[in-house]
Amino acid sequence: DSGVTQTPKHLITATGQRVTLRCSPRSGDLSVYWYQQSLDQGLQFLIQYYNGEERAKGNILERFSAQQFPDLHSELNLSSLELGDSALYFCASSVRGDYTDTQYFGPGTRLTVL
Amino acid sequence: AQKVTQAQTEISVVEKEDVTLDCVYETRDTTYYLFWYKQPPSGELVFLIRRNSFDEQNEISGRYSWNFQKSTSSFNFTITASQVVDSAVYFCALSEARTGANNLFFGTGTRLTVIP
């Protein structure tokens, strides 16, 4: 158990809908990251937050947005869902958020868009 | 261009055999970190090791060992006396100092199956 929690574990929804994925980082970690794992794209970095502020952005679609709250938990919002958004979404956390840090991953949320 | 290449898509070994998983990386940074993660069938990503670009010492942890060679831009992972519980997908990843942040670039993974 990494100490990172993600809810829900599974999510099934329809195209065009909007969902919110939630992540709580390990105690003491200030940075959270979101990754998408799909069969065709592999593991891709989406976005990073550090202490409430966006720090880095990767291949995140405009239909997706995220935020980190004052209690350091984070939410990833996915809207206007398409079939291709079906994937495993991971949250990770680390202490400082710089390149030297080790990221610890949560169990993931498996999103299925029908 | 792929920053991290794991050319072996799938490997099968018989229990107790040794197996090496290859990882080749590409970066213009002189300062970077390399990582290995394990993804068992249950799906979570488990951190195994972190190595910085200035430390080329090989590391051993139980049955696991890692060989870092900057000259060939490789960071290979060897499992000695493999066990069924080692069956998983293994990912190599890179983080670069110049990004200022910590987005990991992952390879495509190597699926290891250990046959009893």
Coordinates of C-alpha atoms in Angstrom, one line a residue:
Chain A
D1 CA 0.0 0.0 0.0
S2 CA 1.6 3.3 -1.2
G3 CA -0.5 5.5 1.0
V4 CA -2.1 7.2 -2.0
T5 CA -5.8 6.7 -2.2
Q6 CA -8.0 7.0 -5.3
T7 CA -11.8 6.9 -5.6
P8 CA -13.7 5.4 -7.2
K9 CA -11.9 2.2 -8.2
H10 CA -14.1 1.7 -11.2
L11 CA -16.3 4.0 -13.1
I12 CA -18.6 3.2 -16.0
T13 CA -20.3 6.0 -17.9
A14 CA -21.6 7.0 -21.3
T15 CA -20.2 9.2 -24.0
G16 CA -20.8 12.8 -23.5
Q17 CA -20.9 12.6 -19.8
R18 CA -18.7 14.2 -17.1
V19 CA -16.9 12.4 -14.3
T20 CA -14.7 13.4 -11.4
L21 CA -11.8 11.3 -10.1
R22 CA -10.5 11.9 -6.6
C23 CA -7.0 11.4 -5.1
S24 CA -5.6 11.8 -1.6
P25 CA -1.8 12.0 -1.5
R26 CA 0.4 10.3 1.1
S27 CA 0.7 12.1 4.4
G28 CA 3.3 14.8 4.0
D29 CA 3.4 14.9 0.3
L30 CA 2.8 18.3 -1.3
S31 CA 2.7 17.3 -5.0
V32 CA 0.2 15.2 -6.9
Y33 CA 0.4 14.0 -10.4
W34 CA -2.2 12.5 -12.8
Y35 CA -1.3 9.8 -15.4
Q36 CA -3.4 8.0 -18.0
Q37 CA -2.7 4.4 -19.0
S38 CA -4.3 3.2 -22.1
L39 CA -3.5 0.3 -24.5
D40 CA -2.6 2.5 -27.4
Q41 CA -0.8 5.4 -25.6
G42 CA 0.8 3.6 -22.7
L43 CA 1.5 5.5 -19.5
Q44 CA 1.2 9.3 -20.1
F45 CA 1.7 12.2 -17.8
L46 CA -1.3 14.5 -17.7
I47 CA -0.6 17.2 -15.1
Q48 CA 1.2 18.0 -11.8
Y49 CA 0.2 20.2 -8.9
Y50 CA 2.4 21.4 -6.1
N51 CA 0.8 22.8 -2.9
G52 CA -2.3 23.9 -4.8
E53 CA -0.5 25.3 -7.8
E54 CA -0.2 23.8 -11.3
R55 CA 3.5 23.0 -11.9
A56 CA 3.6 21.0 -15.1
K57 CA 1.3 20.0 -17.9
G58 CA 1.6 17.1 -20.2
N59 CA -0.7 15.6 -22.7
I60 CA -3.9 16.7 -21.1
L61 CA -6.8 17.3 -23.3
E62 CA -8.8 20.6 -23.0
R63 CA -11.8 18.5 -22.0
F64 CA -9.9 17.5 -18.9
S65 CA -9.1 19.7 -15.9
A66 CA -7.7 19.2 -12.5
Q67 CA -7.1 21.0 -9.3
Q68 CA -5.5 20.5 -5.9
F69 CA -7.3 21.7 -2.9
P70 CA -6.0 23.3 0.3
D71 CA -6.1 20.0 2.1
L72 CA -3.9 18.7 -0.8
H73 CA -6.3 16.3 -2.2
S74 CA -6.8 16.5 -6.0
E75 CA -9.6 16.0 -8.4
L76 CA -9.4 15.2 -12.1
N77 CA -12.4 16.2 -14.1
L78 CA -13.1 14.6 -17.4
S79 CA -15.9 16.0 -19.6
S80 CA -17.6 15.3 -22.9
L81 CA -16.3 11.8 -22.6
E82 CA -15.4 9.8 -25.7
L83 CA -14.9 6.1 -26.1
G84 CA -11.1 6.8 -26.4
D85 CA -11.0 8.2 -22.9
S86 CA -11.5 4.7 -21.5
A87 CA -8.3 4.0 -19.5
L88 CA -6.8 3.5 -16.1
Y89 CA -6.1 6.9 -14.5
F90 CA -3.4 7.0 -11.8
C91 CA -2.7 9.6 -9.2
A92 CA 0.7 9.8 -7.7
S93 CA 2.2 11.9 -5.0
S94 CA 5.7 13.0 -3.9
V95 CA 7.2 15.2 -1.2
R96 CA 8.8 18.1 -3.1
G97 CA 7.6 17.8 -6.7
D98 CA 11.0 18.2 -8.3
Y99 CA 12.8 15.8 -10.6
T100 CA 14.6 14.1 -7.7
D101 CA 11.5 13.0 -6.1
T102 CA 10.1 9.5 -6.1
Q103 CA 6.4 9.3 -7.1
Y104 CA 4.2 6.9 -5.3
F105 CA 1.2 5.7 -7.2
G106 CA -2.3 5.1 -6.1
P107 CA -4.3 2.0 -7.1
G108 CA -5.9 3.8 -10.1
T109 CA -9.4 4.4 -11.3
R110 CA -10.5 2.4 -14.2
L111 CA -12.8 4.4 -16.4
T112 CA -15.0 2.7 -19.0
V113 CA -16.9 4.9 -21.5
L114 CA -19.7 3.1 -23.3
Chain B
A1 CA 11.1 10.4 -30.2
Q2 CA 10.8 7.9 -27.3
K3 CA 12.7 9.0 -24.3
V4 CA 12.6 5.5 -22.8
T5 CA 12.7 2.3 -24.8
Q6 CA 11.9 -1.1 -23.5
A7 CA 12.4 -3.2 -26.6
Q8 CA 11.2 -6.4 -24.9
T9 CA 7.5 -6.5 -25.1
E10 CA 7.0 -9.8 -23.4
I11 CA 9.3 -12.3 -21.8
S12 CA 8.5 -15.8 -20.4
V13 CA 10.8 -17.7 -18.2
V14 CA 10.6 -20.8 -16.1
E15 CA 10.6 -20.4 -12.3
K16 CA 14.1 -20.1 -10.9
E17 CA 15.6 -18.8 -14.1
D18 CA 17.4 -15.4 -14.1
V19 CA 15.9 -12.8 -16.4
T20 CA 17.1 -9.3 -17.5
L21 CA 14.8 -6.5 -18.5
D22 CA 16.3 -3.9 -20.8
C23 CA 15.8 -0.2 -20.6
V24 CA 17.5 2.4 -22.9
Y25 CA 16.9 6.0 -22.4
E26 CA 17.5 9.2 -24.3
T27 CA 18.1 12.6 -22.8
R28 CA 20.1 15.8 -23.4
D29 CA 20.2 16.5 -19.7
T30 CA 23.3 15.7 -17.7
T31 CA 21.2 15.5 -14.6
Y32 CA 18.3 13.1 -14.5
Y33 CA 16.8 10.2 -12.5
L34 CA 15.8 6.8 -13.7
F35 CA 13.2 4.6 -12.1
W36 CA 11.7 1.1 -12.3
Y37 CA 8.1 0.4 -11.4
K38 CA 6.3 -2.9 -11.3
Q39 CA 2.6 -3.3 -12.3
P40 CA 1.3 -6.7 -11.0
P41 CA -1.9 -8.2 -12.4
S42 CA -3.9 -6.3 -9.7
G43 CA -3.0 -3.1 -11.6
E44 CA -1.2 -0.8 -9.1
L45 CA 2.2 0.7 -9.9
V46 CA 4.8 -0.2 -7.3
F47 CA 8.0 1.7 -7.0
L48 CA 11.2 -0.5 -7.1
I49 CA 14.2 1.8 -7.5
R50 CA 15.5 5.3 -8.2
R51 CA 18.9 6.1 -9.6
N52 CA 20.4 9.5 -10.3
S53 CA 22.6 10.2 -13.3
F54 CA 25.7 10.7 -11.2
D55 CA 25.6 7.4 -9.5
E56 CA 26.6 4.5 -11.7
Q57 CA 27.0 2.0 -8.9
N58 CA 25.1 -1.1 -9.5
E59 CA 22.5 -1.9 -6.9
I60 CA 21.3 -5.2 -5.4
S61 CA 18.2 -5.7 -3.4
G62 CA 17.6 -9.3 -2.6
R63 CA 16.9 -11.1 -5.9
Y64 CA 16.7 -7.8 -7.8
S65 CA 19.7 -6.0 -9.2
W66 CA 20.1 -3.0 -11.5
N67 CA 22.9 -2.2 -13.9
F68 CA 23.2 1.5 -14.9
Q69 CA 25.6 2.3 -17.7
K70 CA 25.7 5.9 -18.9
S71 CA 28.0 5.0 -21.8
T72 CA 25.2 3.0 -23.4
S73 CA 22.3 5.0 -21.8
S74 CA 21.0 1.8 -20.3
F75 CA 19.5 0.9 -16.9
N76 CA 18.8 -2.8 -17.0
F77 CA 17.0 -4.8 -14.3
T78 CA 17.8 -8.4 -13.4
I79 CA 15.7 -10.8 -11.4
T80 CA 17.7 -13.7 -10.1
A81 CA 15.9 -17.0 -9.4
S82 CA 12.6 -15.7 -10.7
Q83 CA 9.4 -16.6 -8.9
V84 CA 5.8 -16.7 -10.0
V85 CA 5.1 -13.6 -7.9
D86 CA 7.5 -11.7 -10.2
S87 CA 5.0 -12.0 -13.0
A88 CA 4.0 -8.4 -13.8
V89 CA 4.6 -5.6 -16.3
Y90 CA 7.8 -3.7 -15.5
F91 CA 8.2 -0.1 -16.5
C92 CA 11.3 2.0 -16.7
A93 CA 10.9 5.8 -16.4
L94 CA 13.0 8.9 -16.7
S95 CA 12.7 12.4 -15.0
E96 CA 14.8 15.2 -16.3
A97 CA 16.2 18.2 -14.3
R98 CA 15.6 20.7 -17.1
T99 CA 11.8 20.4 -17.0
G100 CA 11.9 21.9 -13.6
A101 CA 9.0 19.6 -12.6
N102 CA 8.8 15.9 -12.2
N103 CA 6.8 14.5 -15.1
L104 CA 7.9 10.9 -15.6
F105 CA 8.5 9.6 -19.1
F106 CA 7.6 5.9 -19.1
G107 CA 8.7 3.2 -21.4
T108 CA 6.1 0.9 -22.9
G109 CA 6.8 -1.8 -20.4
T110 CA 7.9 -5.4 -20.5
R111 CA 5.4 -8.1 -19.5
L112 CA 7.2 -10.8 -17.6
T113 CA 5.6 -14.2 -17.1
V114 CA 7.2 -16.7 -14.8
I115 CA 6.0 -20.2 -15.5
P116 CA 5.9 -22.6 -12.5

